[in-house]
Short mmCIF file of C-alpha atoms in Angstrom, two decimals:
data_model
loop_
_atom_site.label_atom_id
_atom_site.label_comp_id
_atom_site.label_asym_id
_atom_site.label_seq_id
_atom_site.Cartn_x
_atom_site.Cartn_y
_atom_site.Cartn_z
CA MET F 85 -31.80 10.50 19.88
CA ARG F 86 -33.49 11.72 16.85
CA VAL F 87 -32.20 11.21 14.18
CA LEU F 88 -32.04 12.91 10.41
CA VAL F 89 -31.49 10.88 7.83
CA SER F 90 -30.60 11.90 5.06
CA GLY F 91 -31.81 10.28 0.95
CA ALA F 92 -33.83 8.05 3.64
CA ALA F 93 -35.41 6.85 0.68
CA GLY F 94 -33.27 5.44 -0.89
CA PHE F 95 -31.16 1.83 -1.02
CA ALA F 96 -29.37 2.11 1.37
CA GLY F 97 -31.74 5.63 3.41
CA THR F 98 -34.40 2.54 3.96
CA ALA F 99 -32.60 0.73 5.25
CA VAL F 100 -30.43 2.75 8.60
CA VAL F 101 -33.98 4.25 9.25
CA ARG F 102 -35.88 1.15 9.70
CA ARG F 103 -32.08 -0.64 11.92
CA LEU F 104 -32.74 3.29 13.59
CA LEU F 105 -35.99 2.87 14.40
CA SER F 106 -35.42 -1.23 15.84
CA SER F 107 -32.76 0.36 18.09
CA GLY F 108 -35.85 2.54 20.24
CA HIS F 109 -34.31 6.12 18.22
CA GLN F 110 -36.66 8.67 16.96
CA VAL F 111 -36.57 8.36 12.36
CA ALA F 112 -36.09 12.73 11.25
CA ALA F 113 -36.68 11.92 6.72
CA LEU F 114 -34.93 14.48 4.73
CA VAL F 115 -36.69 13.11 1.32
CA HIS F 116 -37.86 14.82 -2.59
CA ALA F 117 -41.82 15.59 -2.16
CA THR F 118 -42.24 13.13 -4.16
CA GLN F 119 -40.44 10.33 -2.02
CA PRO F 120 -41.82 8.11 0.08
CA ALA F 121 -40.10 7.02 2.99
CA ARG F 122 -40.39 4.37 5.74
CA THR F 123 -41.43 7.36 8.96
CA HIS F 124 -43.36 9.70 10.40
CA ASP F 125 -41.53 12.52 10.36
CA LEU F 126 -41.01 13.56 6.87
CA ARG F 127 -38.75 16.74 6.85
CA PRO F 128 -39.36 17.76 2.17
CA GLY F 129 -35.65 18.63 1.61
CA ASP F 130 -33.13 19.29 -0.62
CA ILE F 131 -29.27 19.55 0.62
CA LEU F 132 -28.21 21.39 -2.72
CA ASP F 133 -31.24 24.10 -0.63
CA ALA F 134 -30.28 25.35 2.30
CA ALA F 135 -32.87 27.12 3.65
CA SER F 136 -35.15 24.15 3.54
CA LEU F 137 -31.44 22.03 5.72
CA ARG F 138 -32.68 24.59 7.77
CA GLU F 139 -35.72 23.75 8.67
CA ALA F 140 -34.49 19.56 8.18
CA VAL F 141 -32.26 20.07 11.27
CA THR F 142 -34.49 22.21 14.15
CA GLY F 143 -34.51 19.35 16.58
CA VAL F 144 -32.72 16.84 15.98
CA ASP F 145 -30.17 15.24 17.95
CA ALA F 146 -28.23 13.80 15.33
CA VAL F 147 -27.57 13.04 11.85
CA CYS F 148 -26.37 10.46 9.27
CA HIS F 149 -25.61 12.20 6.10
CA LEU F 150 -26.24 9.41 3.13
CA ALA F 151 -27.83 12.02 0.38
CA ALA F 152 -25.04 11.26 -3.15
CA LEU F 153 -24.05 10.23 -5.83
CA HIS F 154 -21.82 7.46 -5.91
CA GLN F 155 -21.58 5.95 -9.63
CA VAL F 156 -18.19 6.08 -10.83
CA ARG F 157 -18.85 5.96 -14.12
CA GLU F 158 -21.10 9.00 -14.54
CA SER F 159 -18.68 11.39 -12.25
CA PHE F 160 -16.33 11.30 -15.10
CA LEU F 161 -19.20 12.11 -16.85
CA ASP F 162 -20.39 15.34 -14.98
CA PRO F 163 -17.62 15.88 -11.92
CA VAL F 164 -19.26 18.85 -11.36
CA ALA F 165 -22.82 17.93 -10.66
CA TYR F 166 -20.69 14.91 -8.21
CA TYR F 167 -18.71 18.91 -6.14
CA GLN F 168 -22.68 20.12 -6.23
CA VAL F 169 -23.94 17.95 -4.04
CA ASN F 170 -21.36 15.97 -2.56
CA VAL F 171 -19.00 18.19 -2.35
CA THR F 172 -22.09 21.63 -1.64
CA GLY F 173 -24.48 19.58 -0.49
CA THR F 174 -22.17 18.35 3.11
CA LEU F 175 -21.92 21.89 2.57
CA ASN F 176 -25.30 22.92 3.83
CA LEU F 177 -25.35 20.85 5.61
CA LEU F 178 -22.47 22.14 8.00
CA HIS F 179 -24.07 25.22 8.15
CA ALA F 180 -27.49 23.73 8.02
CA MET F 181 -26.53 21.96 11.25
CA ASP F 182 -24.35 25.32 12.79
CA ILE F 183 -27.46 27.04 12.97
CA GLU F 184 -28.17 25.03 14.91
CA THR F 185 -26.25 23.68 17.08
CA ALA F 186 -26.01 27.50 18.02
CA ARG F 187 -29.83 27.56 18.63
CA ALA F 188 -30.07 24.84 20.65
CA GLY F 189 -27.01 25.64 22.87
CA ARG F 190 -25.10 22.42 22.33
CA PRO F 191 -23.45 20.67 19.47
CA LEU F 192 -24.61 17.66 17.47
CA ARG F 193 -23.70 14.26 15.67
CA LEU F 194 -22.90 13.32 12.60
CA VAL F 195 -22.45 10.54 10.43
CA LEU F 196 -21.12 10.26 6.80
CA ALA F 197 -21.28 7.72 4.71
CA SER F 198 -18.83 7.61 2.36
CA THR F 199 -16.38 5.17 0.89
CA GLY F 200 -13.57 3.11 -0.23
CA ALA F 201 -12.85 4.46 -3.53
CA VAL F 202 -11.27 7.39 -1.33
CA TYR F 203 -8.30 5.25 -1.69
CA GLY F 204 -7.87 4.88 -5.10
CA THR F 205 -5.66 1.87 -5.68
CA PRO F 206 -3.34 1.18 -3.13
CA ALA F 207 -0.98 -1.98 -3.57
CA ARG F 208 -0.87 -2.18 0.78
CA GLN F 209 -4.76 -5.01 1.13
CA PRO F 210 -6.40 -5.06 2.76
CA ILE F 211 -6.39 -1.55 3.71
CA THR F 212 -6.59 0.64 6.22
CA GLU F 213 -7.40 3.69 7.09
CA ASP F 214 -4.04 4.56 7.27
CA GLU F 215 -4.04 4.63 3.26
CA ILE F 216 -3.67 8.08 2.88
CA PRO F 217 -6.36 8.74 -0.11
CA ALA F 218 -5.64 8.61 -3.47
CA PRO F 219 -8.72 8.85 -5.44
CA ALA F 220 -8.88 8.04 -8.90
CA ASN F 221 -11.79 9.53 -10.07
CA PRO F 222 -14.58 12.33 -9.25
CA TYR F 223 -16.64 10.23 -7.45
CA GLY F 224 -13.73 9.37 -4.78
CA ALA F 225 -12.40 12.84 -5.04
CA SER F 226 -16.05 14.61 -3.86
CA LYS F 227 -15.92 12.38 -1.51
CA LEU F 228 -12.75 12.89 0.06
CA ALA F 229 -13.29 16.62 -0.39
CA ALA F 230 -16.52 15.94 2.13
CA GLU F 231 -14.82 13.91 4.40
CA THR F 232 -12.36 16.75 5.18
CA ALA F 233 -15.16 19.45 5.43
CA VAL F 234 -16.57 17.12 8.35
CA ALA F 235 -13.37 16.47 9.92
CA TYR F 236 -12.34 20.65 9.88
CA GLN F 237 -15.64 21.26 11.44
CA ALA F 238 -15.32 18.65 13.92
CA GLY F 239 -12.05 20.08 15.30
CA THR F 240 -13.81 23.62 16.09
CA GLY F 241 -16.29 21.88 18.69
CA LYS F 242 -19.42 22.37 17.19
CA ILE F 243 -19.96 18.38 16.47
CA GLY F 244 -18.80 15.15 16.55
CA SER F 245 -18.12 13.47 13.38
CA ILE F 246 -18.11 9.72 12.23
CA VAL F 247 -16.60 9.28 8.83
CA LEU F 248 -17.62 5.56 7.27
CA ARG F 249 -15.91 4.40 4.04
CA ALA F 250 -17.88 1.44 2.96
CA PHE F 251 -17.12 -0.68 -0.43
CA ASN F 252 -19.82 -2.30 -1.90
CA ILE F 253 -22.98 -1.76 -0.44
CA ALA F 254 -25.52 -4.36 -1.72
CA GLY F 255 -27.81 -6.75 -0.80
CA ALA F 256 -31.64 -5.90 0.12
CA VAL F 257 -33.89 -5.50 3.01
CA ASP F 258 -37.26 -5.45 3.80
CA GLY F 259 -37.54 -5.76 -0.07
CA ARG F 260 -36.10 -2.50 -1.16
CA GLY F 261 -32.43 -3.20 -3.28
CA ASP F 262 -30.33 -2.09 -4.98
CA GLY F 263 -32.20 -0.82 -8.56
CA ASP F 264 -27.66 0.25 -9.32
CA LEU F 265 -26.78 -1.26 -12.62
CA SER F 266 -24.14 0.02 -13.33
CA ARG F 267 -22.61 -3.04 -10.40
CA ILE F 268 -22.58 -5.75 -10.83
CA ILE F 269 -25.12 -7.54 -8.34
CA PRO F 270 -27.94 -5.99 -9.06
CA LYS F 271 -26.85 -6.05 -13.14
CA ALA F 272 -26.33 -9.96 -12.42
CA LEU F 273 -29.69 -10.62 -11.20
CA ALA F 274 -31.14 -8.83 -13.97
CA VAL F 275 -30.55 -10.66 -16.95
CA ALA F 276 -30.87 -13.42 -14.58
CA ALA F 277 -35.04 -12.55 -14.78
CA GLY F 278 -34.38 -11.87 -17.96
CA HIS F 279 -34.00 -7.68 -18.77
CA PHE F 280 -30.64 -7.96 -20.00
CA LYS F 281 -29.90 -10.72 -22.72
CA GLN F 282 -26.24 -11.16 -21.76
CA LEU F 283 -24.02 -9.71 -18.38
CA GLU F 284 -20.91 -7.72 -19.83
CA VAL F 285 -18.06 -8.21 -18.38
CA ASN F 286 -14.17 -7.10 -18.71
CA GLY F 287 -11.73 -9.13 -18.78
CA ASP F 288 -11.46 -12.71 -17.27
CA GLY F 289 -13.87 -12.23 -14.01
CA THR F 290 -11.09 -12.96 -11.42
CA ALA F 291 -10.60 -9.87 -10.21
CA VAL F 292 -11.11 -9.77 -6.19
CA ARG F 293 -13.17 -7.00 -4.21
CA GLU F 294 -15.20 -7.63 -1.15
CA TYR F 295 -19.31 -6.75 -0.66
CA LEU F 296 -21.40 -5.68 2.73
CA HIS F 297 -24.93 -6.86 3.68
CA VAL F 298 -26.51 -3.12 3.32
CA ASP F 299 -28.05 -4.46 6.60
CA ASP F 300 -24.54 -4.62 7.92
CA PHE F 301 -23.95 -0.64 6.21
CA ALA F 302 -26.90 -0.10 9.13
CA ARG F 303 -26.15 -1.90 12.07
CA ALA F 304 -23.08 0.64 11.69
CA CYS F 305 -24.33 3.59 10.92
CA VAL F 306 -25.83 3.59 13.94
CA LEU F 307 -23.80 2.15 16.32
CA ALA F 308 -21.63 5.46 14.63
CA ILE F 309 -24.27 7.71 15.48
CA GLU F 310 -23.79 6.57 19.27
CA ALA F 311 -20.96 6.99 19.31
CA CYS F 312 -20.06 10.51 18.20
CA GLU F 313 -17.90 13.05 20.32
CA PRO F 314 -18.05 16.82 20.41
CA GLY F 315 -14.96 18.13 18.87
CA ALA F 316 -13.51 14.51 18.02
CA HIS F 317 -13.29 12.90 15.03
CA ARG F 318 -12.90 9.33 13.82
CA THR F 319 -12.46 7.39 10.39
CA TYR F 320 -13.41 4.08 10.16
CA ASN F 321 -13.38 1.34 6.97
CA VAL F 322 -16.84 -1.09 6.77
CA GLY F 323 -16.15 -4.05 3.99
CA SER F 324 -16.79 -8.22 4.75
CA GLY F 325 -13.29 -8.20 4.61
CA THR F 326 -14.41 -11.53 2.42
CA GLY F 327 -13.12 -11.17 -1.25
CA THR F 328 -14.78 -12.47 -3.98
CA THR F 329 -14.48 -12.92 -7.84
CA VAL F 330 -16.94 -11.71 -10.76
CA ARG F 331 -16.82 -15.07 -11.39
CA ASP F 332 -17.95 -16.59 -8.20
CA ILE F 333 -20.96 -13.71 -7.79
CA ILE F 334 -22.03 -15.55 -11.99
CA THR F 335 -22.11 -18.81 -10.35
CA ALA F 336 -24.22 -18.31 -6.36
CA THR F 337 -25.82 -15.84 -8.68
CA GLU F 338 -27.24 -19.18 -10.98
CA LYS F 339 -27.86 -21.05 -7.52
CA ILE F 340 -30.04 -18.62 -6.53
CA THR F 341 -31.47 -17.94 -9.15
CA GLY F 342 -32.09 -21.24 -10.86
CA ARG F 343 -32.00 -18.69 -14.34
CA PRO F 344 -28.57 -18.26 -16.33
CA VAL F 345 -27.02 -16.02 -17.02
CA PRO F 346 -25.42 -15.56 -20.30
CA VAL F 347 -22.04 -13.14 -20.21
CA SER F 348 -20.54 -11.46 -22.60
CA TRP F 349 -16.36 -11.50 -21.59
CA GLY F 350 -14.81 -8.54 -23.27
CA PRO F 351 -11.38 -6.57 -23.01
CA PRO F 352 -9.81 -6.30 -19.74
CA ARG F 353 -9.55 -2.88 -18.41
CA PRO F 354 -7.00 -1.26 -16.29
CA GLU F 355 -7.46 -2.56 -12.86
CA PRO F 356 -5.99 -2.96 -9.49
CA GLU F 357 -6.40 -6.98 -8.98
CA ILE F 358 -7.45 -7.41 -5.40
CA LEU F 359 -9.26 -4.32 -3.61
CA LEU F 360 -10.65 -5.42 -0.21
CA ALA F 361 -10.64 -3.01 3.53
CA ASP F 362 -9.56 -4.59 6.93
CA SER F 363 -12.20 -3.12 8.82
CA SER F 364 -10.51 -4.33 12.01
CA ARG F 365 -10.84 -0.25 14.02
CA ILE F 366 -14.77 -0.22 13.82
CA ARG F 367 -14.49 -3.63 15.83
CA ALA F 368 -12.31 -3.28 18.19
CA ASP F 369 -13.56 0.95 19.07
CA LEU F 370 -17.03 0.33 18.45
CA GLY F 371 -17.69 -3.94 18.35
CA TRP F 372 -19.43 -4.05 15.18
CA GLN F 373 -18.66 -7.39 13.43
CA PRO F 374 -20.86 -8.27 9.73
CA LYS F 375 -23.55 -10.68 10.29
CA ARG F 376 -25.10 -10.69 7.09
CA SER F 377 -22.67 -10.48 4.54
CA ASP F 378 -21.86 -13.89 2.77
CA LEU F 379 -21.91 -13.48 -0.66
CA ALA F 380 -24.75 -16.20 -0.73
CA GLY F 381 -27.19 -14.56 1.99
CA ILE F 382 -26.58 -10.75 -0.22
CA ILE F 383 -28.07 -12.87 -3.27
CA SER F 384 -30.86 -14.32 -1.52
CA ASP F 385 -32.07 -11.10 -0.50
CA ALA F 386 -31.37 -8.95 -2.93
CA TRP F 387 -33.08 -11.67 -5.88
CA GLN F 388 -36.87 -11.97 -2.78
CA ALA F 389 -36.29 -8.80 -3.06
CA CYS F 390 -36.26 -8.20 -6.92
CA SER F 391 -38.88 -10.98 -7.10
CA ALA F 392 -41.13 -9.46 -4.52
CA TYR F 393 -41.85 -6.45 -7.40
CA GLY F 394 -42.66 -8.51 -9.94
CA ALA F 395 -39.18 -9.68 -11.46
CA HIS F 396 -38.12 -6.11 -11.89
CA SER F 397 -34.96 -4.35 -11.67
CA PRO F 398 -34.01 -4.23 -7.92
CA GLY F 399 -35.08 -1.36 -6.69
CA GLU F 400 -37.60 0.21 -8.71
#
């Protein structure tokens, strides 16, 4: 298949493009004009530019939609921007796909990268797809709105769609790590690299979360693209299912890098003690398994990527 990947030059996009190509698919990369991407079929554009999207989807069989704003704290500061990019951008893409479906006379496939943040903070753990979404921030709410639009469009039969709700993507592939220093693993590595004096942690560092290697997420995207069926819509959690604390991350980072990670312990914030995903549905339906999502492997790969850039922040 020829697959258009939005956000192809990003952290997750790089890994998804790599996996699609290795699986025998052709990739069209939707990128901003100034962004590099590791594929020959570059299609400059923007998900907020409807005209460029119509050109980008021409001749493709499927779309893997990764482009989004994704910082929880930032979403509180500028919720309008998050709705513009995550919701309006998705609507623009659906409209462009609608036009291409009519032109080509066949439905297209769509995989939407979403997030476990749509669930909010449910009491029942681990979280299954049957949990009623209750996002606690504009980021999660905007992604849930995008999911809803995709599901309704699939109901028309014009697309087949799968939503992947990912939980804390991390790690690196091909020397490309995560440059988002609002996330605990990139920030811990940046402290170890000497770019920051200390890692600021709220509370005692015992809250449990889980982390998913970006390559495991990329494999889930490929399986989902291949499993889409016209008129059908499915939603899957994609997570390792392995609980990890902030203290675990600090210890592992110090061991793997051989460098100290000084910590400033701040007052606790109101947050759930544990958030874990139940990913049994995607394992059963698509045969997906997290093969690289052990904590040591995630941090080792991210540190190698960081070191490859001269110990700059991952992903710079």
